[in-house]
CSV table of C-alpha atoms and ligand atoms in Angstrom, one decimal:
chain,number,residue,atom,x,y,z
A,1,MET,CA,2.7,-29.7,-6.9
A,2,THR,CA,3.3,-27.5,-9.4
A,3,ILE,CA,5.9,-24.7,-8.3
A,4,TYR,CA,4.9,-21.0,-9.6
A,5,GLN,CA,8.2,-19.8,-11.2
A,6,ASN,CA,10.0,-16.4,-11.3
A,7,LEU,CA,10.1,-14.4,-14.3
A,8,ILE,CA,13.9,-13.5,-16.0
A,9,GLY,CA,14.4,-12.1,-19.3
A,10,GLY,CA,10.6,-13.8,-20.7
A,11,GLU,CA,11.2,-17.4,-19.4
A,12,TRP,CA,9.8,-18.8,-16.3
A,13,ILE,CA,12.4,-20.1,-13.9
A,14,GLY,CA,13.4,-21.5,-10.5
A,15,SER,CA,13.1,-24.6,-8.6
A,16,ASP,CA,13.5,-23.7,-5.0
A,17,ALA,CA,10.0,-22.7,-3.9
A,18,THR,CA,8.4,-21.9,-0.6
A,19,GLU,CA,5.1,-23.0,1.0
A,20,ASN,CA,2.0,-19.5,0.6
A,21,ILE,CA,0.4,-21.0,3.9
A,22,ASN,CA,-3.8,-19.5,4.0
A,23,PRO,CA,-4.1,-17.0,7.2
A,24,SER,CA,-7.6,-18.4,7.6
A,25,ASP,CA,-6.9,-21.8,7.4
A,26,THR,CA,-2.7,-23.0,8.3
A,27,ASN,CA,-3.4,-26.3,7.0
A,28,GLU,CA,-3.9,-25.0,3.3
A,29,VAL,CA,-0.9,-24.1,0.8
A,30,VAL,CA,-2.3,-22.2,-1.6
A,31,GLY,CA,0.9,-23.3,-3.6
A,32,LEU,CA,4.5,-23.0,-4.1
A,33,TYR,CA,6.3,-20.3,-5.7
A,34,ALA,CA,9.8,-20.0,-6.3
A,35,ASP,CA,12.4,-18.7,-3.5
A,36,GLY,CA,14.7,-16.7,-6.1
A,37,SER,CA,18.6,-16.3,-5.5
A,38,ALA,CA,20.8,-13.2,-5.2
A,39,GLU,CA,21.9,-14.9,-8.9
A,40,ASP,CA,18.5,-14.9,-10.5
A,41,THR,CA,18.2,-11.3,-8.7
A,42,LYS,CA,21.4,-10.3,-10.7
A,43,ASN,CA,20.0,-12.3,-14.1
A,44,ALA,CA,16.9,-10.8,-13.3
A,45,ILE,CA,18.3,-6.7,-13.6
A,46,ALA,CA,20.3,-7.2,-16.6
A,47,ALA,CA,17.3,-9.0,-18.6
A,48,ALA,CA,15.9,-5.8,-17.6
A,49,LYS,CA,18.8,-3.3,-19.1
A,50,ALA,CA,18.9,-5.0,-21.6
A,51,ALA,CA,15.0,-5.0,-22.8
A,52,PHE,CA,15.0,-1.3,-21.3
A,53,PRO,CA,16.3,0.6,-24.9
A,54,ALA,CA,13.7,-0.9,-27.3
A,55,TRP,CA,11.1,-0.5,-24.7
A,56,SER,CA,11.6,2.6,-23.8
A,57,ARG,CA,11.5,4.1,-27.7
A,58,SER,CA,8.1,1.7,-28.1
A,59,GLY,CA,5.3,3.4,-28.8
A,60,ILE,CA,2.6,4.1,-27.3
A,61,TRP,CA,-0.2,2.6,-28.6
A,62,GLU,CA,2.0,-1.1,-27.6
A,63,ARG,CA,2.2,0.3,-24.3
A,64,HIS,CA,-1.2,1.6,-24.3
A,65,VAL,CA,-3.0,-1.9,-25.8
A,66,ILE,CA,-1.1,-4.4,-23.7
A,67,LEU,CA,-2.2,-2.5,-20.3
A,68,LYS,CA,-5.9,-2.2,-21.5
A,69,LYS,CA,-5.3,-6.4,-22.2
A,70,ALA,CA,-4.3,-6.7,-18.7
A,71,GLY,CA,-6.8,-4.1,-17.1
A,72,ASP,CA,-9.1,-6.6,-18.8
A,73,GLU,CA,-8.3,-9.4,-17.8
A,74,ILE,CA,-8.1,-9.1,-14.1
A,75,MET,CA,-11.7,-7.1,-14.3
A,76,ALA,CA,-13.1,-10.4,-16.4
A,77,ARG,CA,-11.1,-12.6,-13.6
A,78,LYS,CA,-12.1,-10.9,-10.0
A,79,ASP,CA,-13.3,-12.8,-8.7
A,80,GLU,CA,-11.3,-16.1,-8.6
A,81,LEU,CA,-8.3,-13.2,-8.4
A,82,GLY,CA,-10.1,-11.9,-5.3
A,83,ALA,CA,-10.4,-15.4,-4.0
A,84,LEU,CA,-7.1,-15.9,-3.8
A,85,LEU,CA,-5.9,-12.6,-2.6
A,86,ALA,CA,-8.6,-13.6,0.4
A,87,ARG,CA,-6.7,-16.7,0.4
A,88,GLU,CA,-3.0,-15.8,0.3
A,89,GLU,CA,-3.6,-12.7,2.9
A,90,GLY,CA,-7.1,-13.1,5.2
A,91,LYS,CA,-9.0,-10.0,3.5
A,92,THR,CA,-12.6,-10.5,3.3
A,93,LEU,CA,-14.0,-11.6,0.0
A,94,PRO,CA,-16.2,-8.6,-0.6
A,95,GLU,CA,-12.9,-6.7,0.2
A,96,ALA,CA,-10.2,-9.1,-2.0
A,97,ILE,CA,-12.7,-8.7,-5.0
A,98,GLY,CA,-12.7,-4.7,-4.3
A,99,GLU,CA,-8.7,-4.7,-4.4
A,100,THR,CA,-8.9,-6.5,-7.9
A,101,ILE,CA,-11.4,-4.2,-9.0
A,102,ARG,CA,-9.1,-1.4,-8.6
A,103,ALA,CA,-6.2,-3.1,-9.6
A,104,SER,CA,-7.7,-4.0,-13.2
A,105,GLN,CA,-8.9,0.2,-12.9
A,106,ILE,CA,-5.8,1.3,-12.1
A,107,PHE,CA,-4.4,-0.6,-15.3
A,108,GLU,CA,-7.1,0.9,-17.5
A,109,PHE,CA,-5.9,4.5,-16.1
A,110,PHE,CA,-2.5,4.6,-16.8
A,111,ALA,CA,-3.0,2.0,-20.4
A,112,GLY,CA,-5.1,6.1,-21.2
A,113,GLU,CA,-2.2,7.8,-19.8
A,114,ALA,CA,0.4,6.0,-22.2
A,115,LEU,CA,-1.9,8.6,-24.9
A,116,ARG,CA,-1.7,10.9,-22.5
A,117,LEU,CA,2.0,11.6,-22.4
A,118,ALA,CA,3.0,15.5,-23.8
A,119,GLY,CA,5.4,18.2,-23.8
A,120,GLU,CA,5.9,21.6,-23.1
A,121,VAL,CA,7.2,24.4,-25.8
A,122,ILE,CA,8.3,27.4,-24.3
A,123,PRO,CA,10.3,30.6,-26.3
A,124,SER,CA,13.7,30.8,-25.1
A,125,VAL,CA,14.8,33.9,-23.5
A,126,ARG,CA,17.2,34.2,-26.5
A,127,PRO,CA,15.7,34.9,-29.9
A,128,ASN,CA,15.4,32.0,-32.5
A,129,ILE,CA,15.7,29.7,-29.6
A,130,GLY,CA,13.1,26.9,-29.1
A,131,VAL,CA,12.8,24.9,-26.0
A,132,GLU,CA,10.9,21.9,-25.6
A,133,ILE,CA,10.7,20.4,-22.0
A,134,THR,CA,9.5,16.5,-21.9
A,135,ARG,CA,9.9,13.2,-19.9
A,136,ASP,CA,12.1,10.3,-20.3
A,137,PRO,CA,11.9,7.5,-18.7
A,138,LEU,CA,14.6,6.3,-16.0
A,139,GLY,CA,15.8,2.6,-16.8
A,140,VAL,CA,15.4,-0.1,-14.6
A,141,ILE,CA,12.4,0.5,-12.3
A,142,GLY,CA,12.7,-2.3,-9.0
A,143,ILE,CA,9.8,-3.0,-7.2
A,144,ILE,CA,9.4,-4.1,-3.6
A,145,THR,CA,5.9,-4.5,-2.0
A,146,PRO,CA,4.7,-5.2,0.9
A,147,TRP,CA,1.7,-7.7,2.3
A,148,ASN,CA,-1.1,-6.2,3.1
A,149,PHE,CA,-2.6,-4.9,-0.8
A,150,PRO,CA,-1.2,-8.2,-3.0
A,151,ILE,CA,-2.7,-7.3,-6.0
A,152,ALA,CA,-3.7,-3.0,-6.1
A,153,ILE,CA,0.2,-1.8,-4.9
A,154,PRO,CA,2.1,-4.3,-7.5
A,155,ALA,CA,-0.3,-2.5,-9.7
A,156,TRP,CA,0.0,0.8,-8.8
A,157,LYS,CA,3.7,0.7,-9.5
A,158,ILE,CA,3.8,-1.7,-12.3
A,159,ALA,CA,1.4,-0.1,-14.5
A,160,PRO,CA,3.4,3.7,-14.8
A,161,ALA,CA,6.4,1.9,-14.6
A,162,LEU,CA,5.4,0.5,-18.0
A,163,CYS,CA,3.0,3.4,-19.0
A,164,TYR,CA,6.5,5.7,-19.1
A,165,GLY,CA,8.5,3.2,-21.0
A,166,ASN,CA,10.3,1.7,-18.2
A,167,THR,CA,11.8,-1.3,-17.3
A,168,VAL,CA,11.5,-3.6,-14.4
A,169,VAL,CA,12.1,-5.6,-11.8
A,170,PHE,CA,9.2,-6.5,-9.4
A,171,LYS,CA,10.0,-8.4,-6.1
A,172,PRO,CA,6.9,-9.0,-4.1
A,173,ALA,CA,6.4,-10.1,-0.3
A,174,GLU,CA,7.3,-13.3,0.8
A,175,LEU,CA,4.1,-13.7,2.2
A,176,VAL,CA,1.6,-13.0,-0.4
A,177,PRO,CA,3.1,-14.2,-4.2
A,178,ALA,CA,0.3,-15.7,-5.7
A,179,CYS,CA,-1.2,-12.6,-6.8
A,180,SER,CA,1.9,-11.2,-8.0
A,181,TRP,CA,2.2,-14.4,-10.2
A,182,ALA,CA,-0.8,-14.1,-11.7
A,183,ILE,CA,-0.4,-10.7,-12.8
A,184,VAL,CA,3.1,-10.7,-13.9
A,185,ASP,CA,1.7,-14.2,-15.7
A,186,ILE,CA,-1.4,-11.8,-17.3
A,187,LEU,CA,0.9,-9.1,-17.9
A,188,HIS,CA,3.7,-11.6,-19.9
A,189,ARG,CA,0.8,-13.0,-21.4
A,190,ALA,CA,-0.6,-9.7,-23.1
A,191,GLY,CA,2.6,-9.3,-25.1
A,192,LEU,CA,5.1,-7.4,-22.7
A,193,PRO,CA,9.1,-8.1,-24.7
A,194,LYS,CA,11.0,-10.7,-23.0
A,195,GLY,CA,13.0,-8.9,-20.4
A,196,VAL,CA,10.7,-5.7,-20.1
A,197,LEU,CA,9.1,-6.7,-16.5
A,198,ASN,CA,10.6,-9.6,-14.7
A,199,LEU,CA,9.4,-11.6,-11.4
A,200,VAL,CA,11.2,-12.1,-8.7
A,201,MET,CA,9.7,-14.0,-5.9
A,202,GLY,CA,12.2,-14.9,-2.6
A,203,LYS,CA,13.3,-12.9,0.4
A,204,GLY,CA,13.8,-9.1,1.2
A,205,SER,CA,17.2,-10.4,2.6
A,206,VAL,CA,17.8,-11.7,-0.9
A,207,VAL,CA,16.3,-10.7,-4.2
A,208,GLY,CA,15.8,-7.1,-2.3
A,209,GLN,CA,18.5,-6.9,-0.6
A,210,ALA,CA,20.0,-7.7,-4.3
A,211,MET,CA,18.0,-5.2,-5.8
A,212,LEU,CA,19.8,-2.6,-3.5
A,213,ASP,CA,23.3,-3.2,-4.3
A,214,SER,CA,23.1,-3.3,-8.1
A,215,PRO,CA,24.0,-0.2,-9.7
A,216,ASP,CA,21.8,-0.9,-13.0
A,217,VAL,CA,19.2,0.0,-10.7
A,218,SER,CA,17.7,3.3,-12.1
A,219,GLY,CA,15.6,3.6,-9.9
A,220,ILE,CA,13.3,1.5,-6.3
A,221,THR,CA,9.8,2.3,-5.7
A,222,PHE,CA,9.2,0.7,-2.0
A,223,THR,CA,6.1,0.3,0.3
A,224,GLY,CA,6.4,-1.4,3.9
A,225,SER,CA,8.4,-0.9,6.8
A,226,THR,CA,10.5,1.9,7.9
A,227,GLY,CA,13.4,-0.2,8.8
A,228,THR,CA,13.2,-1.7,5.2
A,229,GLY,CA,12.7,1.7,3.7
A,230,ARG,CA,15.8,3.7,5.4
A,231,ARG,CA,17.7,0.7,3.6
A,232,VAL,CA,16.3,1.6,0.9
A,233,ALA,CA,17.1,4.8,1.0
A,234,ALA,CA,21.2,4.6,2.3
A,235,ALA,CA,20.9,2.2,-0.3
A,236,SER,CA,20.3,4.9,-3.3
A,237,LEU,CA,21.4,7.7,-2.2
A,238,GLU,CA,25.1,5.2,-2.4
A,239,HIS,CA,23.6,4.7,-6.1
A,240,ASN,CA,23.1,7.9,-6.9
A,241,ARG,CA,20.0,7.0,-8.0
A,242,LYS,CA,15.7,8.0,-7.4
A,243,PHE,CA,13.6,6.7,-4.4
A,244,GLN,CA,9.8,6.5,-3.7
A,245,LEU,CA,9.4,5.1,0.1
A,246,GLU,CA,5.4,4.0,1.4
A,247,MET,CA,6.1,3.3,5.3
A,248,GLY,CA,4.0,3.6,8.6
A,249,GLY,CA,1.4,5.4,9.5
A,250,LYS,CA,-0.2,6.3,12.7
A,251,ASN,CA,-3.4,7.8,11.9
A,252,PRO,CA,-5.7,10.3,13.3
A,253,MET,CA,-9.2,10.4,13.1
A,254,VAL,CA,-11.2,13.0,15.0
A,255,VAL,CA,-14.5,12.7,16.4
A,256,LEU,CA,-16.4,16.4,17.5
A,257,ASP,CA,-19.2,16.7,19.9
A,258,ASP,CA,-21.1,18.2,16.6
A,259,ALA,CA,-20.2,15.0,14.5
A,260,ASP,CA,-22.8,13.2,12.7
A,261,LEU,CA,-22.8,9.7,15.4
A,262,ASP,CA,-23.3,7.4,12.7
A,263,VAL,CA,-21.2,8.6,10.4
A,264,ALA,CA,-18.5,9.1,13.3
A,265,VAL,CA,-18.8,5.4,14.5
A,266,GLU,CA,-19.0,4.2,10.6
A,267,ALA,CA,-15.9,5.7,9.3
A,268,ALA,CA,-13.7,4.4,13.1
A,269,ALA,CA,-15.3,1.1,12.9
A,270,ASN,CA,-14.0,0.8,9.3
A,271,SER,CA,-10.9,2.7,9.1
A,272,GLY,CA,-9.7,0.9,12.4
A,273,PHE,CA,-10.7,-2.7,11.7
A,274,PHE,CA,-11.4,-3.6,8.3
A,275,SER,CA,-8.2,-5.8,6.3
A,276,THR,CA,-8.0,-6.7,10.0
A,277,GLY,CA,-6.7,-2.9,10.7
A,278,GLN,CA,-3.7,-4.1,8.5
A,279,ARG,CA,-3.3,-0.6,5.8
A,280,CYS,CA,-1.0,1.9,6.3
A,281,THR,CA,-4.6,4.2,6.0
A,282,ALA,CA,-6.4,2.9,9.3
A,283,SER,CA,-7.4,4.6,11.6
A,284,SER,CA,-5.2,3.4,14.6
A,285,ARG,CA,-5.9,6.9,16.6
A,286,LEU,CA,-9.7,8.3,17.5
A,287,ILE,CA,-9.0,11.7,19.1
A,288,VAL,CA,-12.3,12.2,20.9
A,289,THR,CA,-14.0,15.7,22.2
A,290,GLU,CA,-15.7,15.8,26.0
A,291,GLY,CA,-19.5,16.1,25.0
A,292,ILE,CA,-19.2,12.7,22.2
A,293,HIS,CA,-17.1,11.0,24.1
A,294,ASP,CA,-19.0,8.7,25.8
A,295,LYS,CA,-21.2,8.6,23.8
A,296,PHE,CA,-19.2,7.2,20.8
A,297,VAL,CA,-17.7,4.4,22.9
A,298,ALA,CA,-20.5,3.5,23.7
A,299,ALA,CA,-21.9,3.7,20.3
A,300,LEU,CA,-18.7,2.2,18.9
A,301,THR,CA,-17.9,-1.0,21.4
A,302,ALA,CA,-21.7,-1.7,20.4
A,303,LYS,CA,-20.9,-1.5,16.3
A,304,LEU,CA,-17.7,-4.0,17.6
A,305,GLU,CA,-20.2,-6.5,18.9
A,306,THR,CA,-22.1,-7.1,15.8
A,307,LEU,CA,-18.4,-7.5,13.3
A,308,VAL,CA,-17.8,-11.1,13.3
A,309,VAL,CA,-14.2,-12.3,12.8
A,310,ASP,CA,-14.0,-15.3,10.7
A,311,ASN,CA,-12.2,-16.9,7.5
A,312,ALA,CA,-11.4,-14.8,5.0
A,313,LEU,CA,-13.5,-16.7,2.9
A,314,LYS,CA,-17.2,-17.7,4.5
A,315,ALA,CA,-20.1,-15.3,3.5
A,316,GLY,CA,-20.8,-13.0,6.0
A,317,THR,CA,-17.4,-12.5,8.0
A,318,HIS,CA,-16.5,-8.7,8.1
A,319,ILE,CA,-12.7,-9.1,9.8
A,320,GLY,CA,-10.7,-12.1,8.6
A,321,PRO,CA,-7.4,-13.4,10.4
A,322,VAL,CA,-3.9,-11.9,11.2
A,323,VAL,CA,-1.7,-11.9,8.7
A,324,ASP,CA,0.3,-14.0,10.2
A,325,GLU,CA,1.9,-15.6,13.2
A,326,LYS,CA,4.3,-13.1,13.2
A,327,GLN,CA,2.1,-10.1,13.2
A,328,LEU,CA,-0.1,-11.6,15.6
A,329,LYS,CA,2.6,-12.2,17.9
A,330,THR,CA,3.4,-7.6,17.2
A,331,ASP,CA,-0.2,-7.7,17.6
A,332,THR,CA,-1.2,-9.3,21.5
A,333,ASP,CA,2.5,-8.1,22.4
A,334,TYR,CA,1.2,-4.5,22.1
A,335,ILE,CA,-2.3,-5.4,23.2
A,336,GLU,CA,-0.1,-6.5,27.1
A,337,ILE,CA,1.3,-2.8,26.6
A,338,GLY,CA,-1.6,-1.2,26.4
A,339,LYS,CA,-2.4,-2.7,29.6
A,340,GLN,CA,0.7,-2.0,31.6
A,341,GLU,CA,1.3,1.7,29.9
A,342,GLY,CA,-2.6,1.3,31.7
A,343,ALA,CA,-5.0,2.0,28.5
A,344,LYS,CA,-8.2,0.8,29.0
A,345,LEU,CA,-8.7,-2.4,27.3
A,346,ALA,CA,-12.7,-0.9,26.3
A,347,PHE,CA,-13.3,-3.6,24.3
A,348,GLY,CA,-12.0,-7.4,22.6
A,349,GLY,CA,-7.8,-8.0,23.5
A,350,GLU,CA,-8.4,-12.0,23.0
A,351,LEU,CA,-7.3,-14.7,20.4
A,352,ILE,CA,-10.0,-16.4,19.1
A,353,SER,CA,-10.3,-20.6,17.6
A,354,ARG,CA,-12.8,-21.1,14.6
A,355,GLU,CA,-13.7,-23.9,12.5
A,356,THR,CA,-10.2,-23.5,10.0
A,357,PRO,CA,-7.3,-22.8,12.4
A,358,GLY,CA,-6.4,-19.8,12.2
A,359,PHE,CA,-5.2,-16.4,12.9
A,360,TYR,CA,-7.8,-15.0,14.7
A,361,LEU,CA,-7.5,-12.0,17.4
A,362,GLN,CA,-10.5,-9.5,18.7
A,363,PRO,CA,-11.2,-6.3,17.1
A,364,THR,CA,-9.4,-4.2,20.4
A,365,LEU,CA,-10.5,-1.0,21.3
A,366,PHE,CA,-8.1,1.0,24.3
A,367,THR,CA,-10.2,3.7,25.9
A,368,GLU,CA,-8.5,6.4,27.9
A,369,ALA,CA,-5.3,6.4,26.0
A,370,THR,CA,-2.8,9.5,25.5
A,371,ASN,CA,-1.3,10.3,22.8
A,372,GLU,CA,2.4,9.3,24.9
A,373,MET,CA,1.7,6.2,24.7
A,374,ARG,CA,3.5,3.6,23.2
A,375,ILE,CA,0.1,2.2,22.0
A,376,SER,CA,-0.8,5.4,20.4
A,377,ARG,CA,2.6,6.4,19.1
A,378,GLU,CA,4.4,3.1,17.4
A,379,GLU,CA,3.1,2.0,14.3
A,380,ILE,CA,1.1,-1.8,15.7
A,381,PHE,CA,-0.2,-2.9,11.4
A,382,GLY,CA,-3.5,-4.8,13.6
A,383,PRO,CA,-6.5,-4.6,14.8
A,384,VAL,CA,-5.6,-2.5,17.8
A,385,VAL,CA,-7.3,1.0,18.1
A,386,SER,CA,-6.8,4.0,21.3
A,387,LEU,CA,-8.9,6.0,21.9
A,388,ILE,CA,-7.8,9.4,23.3
A,389,ARG,CA,-10.0,11.6,25.3
A,390,VAL,CA,-9.6,16.1,25.2
A,391,LYS,CA,-11.0,18.5,25.5
A,392,ASP,CA,-11.9,20.6,21.9
A,393,TYR,CA,-11.0,21.4,18.4
A,394,GLU,CA,-8.3,22.4,19.0
A,395,GLU,CA,-6.8,20.1,21.4
A,396,ALA,CA,-7.4,17.1,19.2
A,397,LEU,CA,-5.7,19.3,16.2
A,398,ALA,CA,-2.8,19.6,17.5
A,399,THR,CA,-3.0,15.0,19.0
A,400,ALA,CA,-4.1,14.9,15.6
A,401,ASN,CA,-0.7,16.4,14.0
A,402,ASP,CA,1.9,14.8,16.8
A,403,THR,CA,2.8,11.8,15.6
A,404,PRO,CA,6.3,10.9,14.0
A,405,PHE,CA,4.1,10.1,10.6
A,406,GLY,CA,1.4,11.7,8.5
A,407,LEU,CA,0.2,10.0,6.1
A,408,SER,CA,-4.1,10.3,6.4
A,409,SER,CA,-5.8,12.8,9.3
A,410,GLY,CA,-10.0,11.9,9.2
A,411,ILE,CA,-12.0,14.1,10.9
A,412,ALA,CA,-16.1,13.4,12.1
A,413,THR,CA,-17.8,17.2,12.4
A,414,THR,CA,-20.9,18.8,10.7
A,415,SER,CA,-18.8,22.1,11.4
A,416,LEU,CA,-18.4,23.3,7.5
A,417,LYS,CA,-15.9,25.5,10.5
A,418,HIS,CA,-13.6,23.1,11.5
A,419,ALA,CA,-13.7,21.0,8.6
A,420,THR,CA,-11.9,23.9,6.5
A,421,HIS,CA,-9.6,24.4,9.4
A,422,PHE,CA,-9.1,20.6,9.9
A,423,LYS,CA,-8.2,20.1,5.4
A,424,ARG,CA,-5.8,23.5,6.2
A,425,ASN,CA,-3.6,22.3,8.6
A,426,ALA,CA,-4.1,18.6,9.4
A,427,GLU,CA,-0.2,17.4,8.3
A,428,ALA,CA,-1.1,14.6,6.6
A,429,GLY,CA,-0.8,13.4,3.0
A,430,MET,CA,-4.5,12.8,2.7
A,431,VAL,CA,-7.2,14.7,5.2
A,432,MET,CA,-10.6,13.1,5.0
A,433,VAL,CA,-13.7,14.4,6.1
A,434,ASN,CA,-16.9,11.9,7.4
A,435,LEU,CA,-15.0,9.6,5.7
A,436,PRO,CA,-12.7,6.4,6.6
A,437,THR,CA,-9.2,7.7,6.7
A,438,ALA,CA,-8.6,4.1,4.5
A,439,GLY,CA,-9.6,3.7,1.2
A,440,VAL,CA,-8.7,5.8,-1.3
A,441,ASP,CA,-9.7,6.8,-5.3
A,442,PHE,CA,-6.9,5.2,-7.8
A,443,HIS,CA,-6.8,8.0,-10.1
A,444,VAL,CA,-5.7,10.9,-7.8
A,445,PRO,CA,-2.5,10.7,-5.9
A,446,PHE,CA,-1.7,8.0,-2.7
A,447,GLY,CA,1.1,9.3,-0.3
A,448,GLY,CA,2.2,11.0,3.4
A,449,ARG,CA,4.6,13.2,4.7
A,450,LYS,CA,7.0,13.0,8.0
A,451,GLY,CA,7.9,9.7,8.5
A,452,SER,CA,5.4,8.5,6.2
A,453,SER,CA,7.0,8.6,2.2
A,454,TYR,CA,9.6,10.4,1.3
A,455,GLY,CA,9.7,11.6,-2.7
A,456,PRO,CA,7.1,12.5,-5.0
A,457,ARG,CA,2.9,11.1,-4.5
A,458,GLU,CA,2.4,7.6,-6.6
A,459,GLN,CA,-0.8,7.2,-8.9
A,460,GLY,CA,-3.0,9.7,-10.8
A,461,LYS,CA,-1.0,11.3,-13.6
A,462,TYR,CA,1.5,12.0,-10.6
A,463,ALA,CA,3.3,9.2,-10.7
A,464,ALA,CA,4.9,10.3,-13.8
A,465,GLU,CA,7.9,12.8,-10.6
A,466,PHE,CA,8.9,9.2,-9.9
A,467,TYR,CA,8.9,7.2,-12.9
A,468,THR,CA,10.6,10.5,-15.5
A,469,ILE,CA,13.1,12.7,-15.5
A,470,VAL,CA,11.9,15.5,-16.6
A,471,LYS,CA,14.6,16.7,-20.1
A,472,THR,CA,14.1,20.7,-21.7
A,473,SER,CA,16.3,20.6,-25.1
A,474,TYR,CA,17.6,24.0,-26.7
A,475,THR,CA,17.8,24.2,-30.9
A,476,LEU,CA,18.7,26.9,-32.8
A,477,ALA,CA,16.2,27.9,-35.9
B,1,ADP,P1,7.0,-5.9,6.9
B,1,ADP,O1,7.5,-6.3,8.7
B,1,ADP,O2,5.5,-5.3,7.3
B,1,ADP,O3,7.7,-7.6,6.0
B,1,ADP,P2,9.6,-5.4,5.1
B,1,ADP,O4,9.8,-3.3,5.1
B,1,ADP,O5,10.2,-6.3,5.9
B,1,ADP,O6,7.5,-4.7,6.1
B,1,ADP,O7,8.4,-5.4,4.4
B,1,ADP,C1,8.1,-4.9,2.7
B,1,ADP,C2,9.0,-5.4,1.0
B,1,ADP,O8,10.3,-5.0,1.7
B,1,ADP,C3,9.0,-7.0,1.3
B,1,ADP,O9,8.8,-7.8,0.0
B,1,ADP,C4,10.4,-7.1,1.6
B,1,ADP,O10,10.6,-8.9,0.8
B,1,ADP,C5,11.0,-6.0,1.4
B,1,ADP,N1,12.3,-6.4,2.1
B,1,ADP,C6,12.4,-7.0,3.1
B,1,ADP,N2,14.2,-6.6,3.6
B,1,ADP,C7,14.8,-6.3,2.7
B,1,ADP,C8,15.7,-5.8,2.5
B,1,ADP,N3,16.4,-5.7,3.4
B,1,ADP,N4,16.6,-5.1,0.9
B,1,ADP,C9,15.7,-5.2,0.6
B,1,ADP,N5,13.9,-5.0,-0.3
B,1,ADP,C10,13.6,-5.9,1.9
């Protein structure tokens, strides 16, 4: 089998490899991908450092052309790359193709942003002096990504990093190297100079740690678990380095008595269980007022009955497998915890076997949960949802905000008053009205507050905040 190698200083390198296994069919090896060392990482950082002066001064047209070319190729290959994504991560083929299209759109967006770079010219308070405010690139950006969006998250970090003139060392998650390799290959062939984008696949504790420990990495953008996020923060403070973290969520979706029942059920089923509940914006807490509670539980469980859990590539599958055995164990452990805590298992909770061996778990709904239970406070990252009954809107809002996290927060209501009040008072980076808490646009800011995120927003024009440093220049003339 071919080994997909690391790209370091413009050369494909590496002979040690790890198997990439399909969670829908654990007999299938998607490919062999390089297992990089700390030495590889150091070499990649050195190559990125050496490439920075020329790339940071490269013309905006060159950056535009390369990013546009990459976006075009991703779009042209959306079905093939979508299938690769579904095979390595386990989300359904339509979801995987949708994510691939989004990656293409992100490259298109930042290809455009490269042509819109601008500064400000402001008069000084002192006569005959002009002030210019411009943005410089940071330098070498370390990109560390998780497994749940194998193409979109790398795209939304790599595209702005390159757009604003930075060079990159990119470390994808161990479980999903294939899409990362594919987009690095596309960008390399699109004409990036040597060393501008380096790919080091390998273990977090080896490759990731070597990035954290390097004084030559000027910024780290990280999406992943809270524990690793804290390590990124601590190491970055040590090196006086800029960092940006996207971590966990325990996103609430409030359902009020006056909600349109169909809209509420669709939104809850989608954001609770699609993508196997493995989205940081998934609704893992449904907070439902008394008047609609029983109707909503009946309609949601009826909807869950209709959802097919099966091989991600099979037509008609709504929910693919859990990503791997470790995550499956986390999910089933929390299902046990929920039972022990006294929540009522209203749907699911069982492993399923299918034609192909994989990590199949029923969508799982706990009712009669309280917001104090561990299943309502800790991020599970699987298709396991707590439903909490509350008296009224005020209790619903207080419960929604009573969490260590703050990424996305949703409400299903037909009341303009409650929707408006919720948008103003939800303690979250993103608020959704009559929509799933997951599913965001690529051209507007993404990010959270409290324990979910740290640092500037990602995506859209707000991405410039992280990937550049503001410079103020004064000229006597
Ligand atoms: P998850 O538990 O969802 O896999 P992690 O935070 O462990 O979340 O993984 C997110 C990313 O962080 C992955 O690319 C992983 O390899 C990387 N990572 C894990 N440990 C470290 C570390 N010590 N230093 C840097 N990166 C790490």
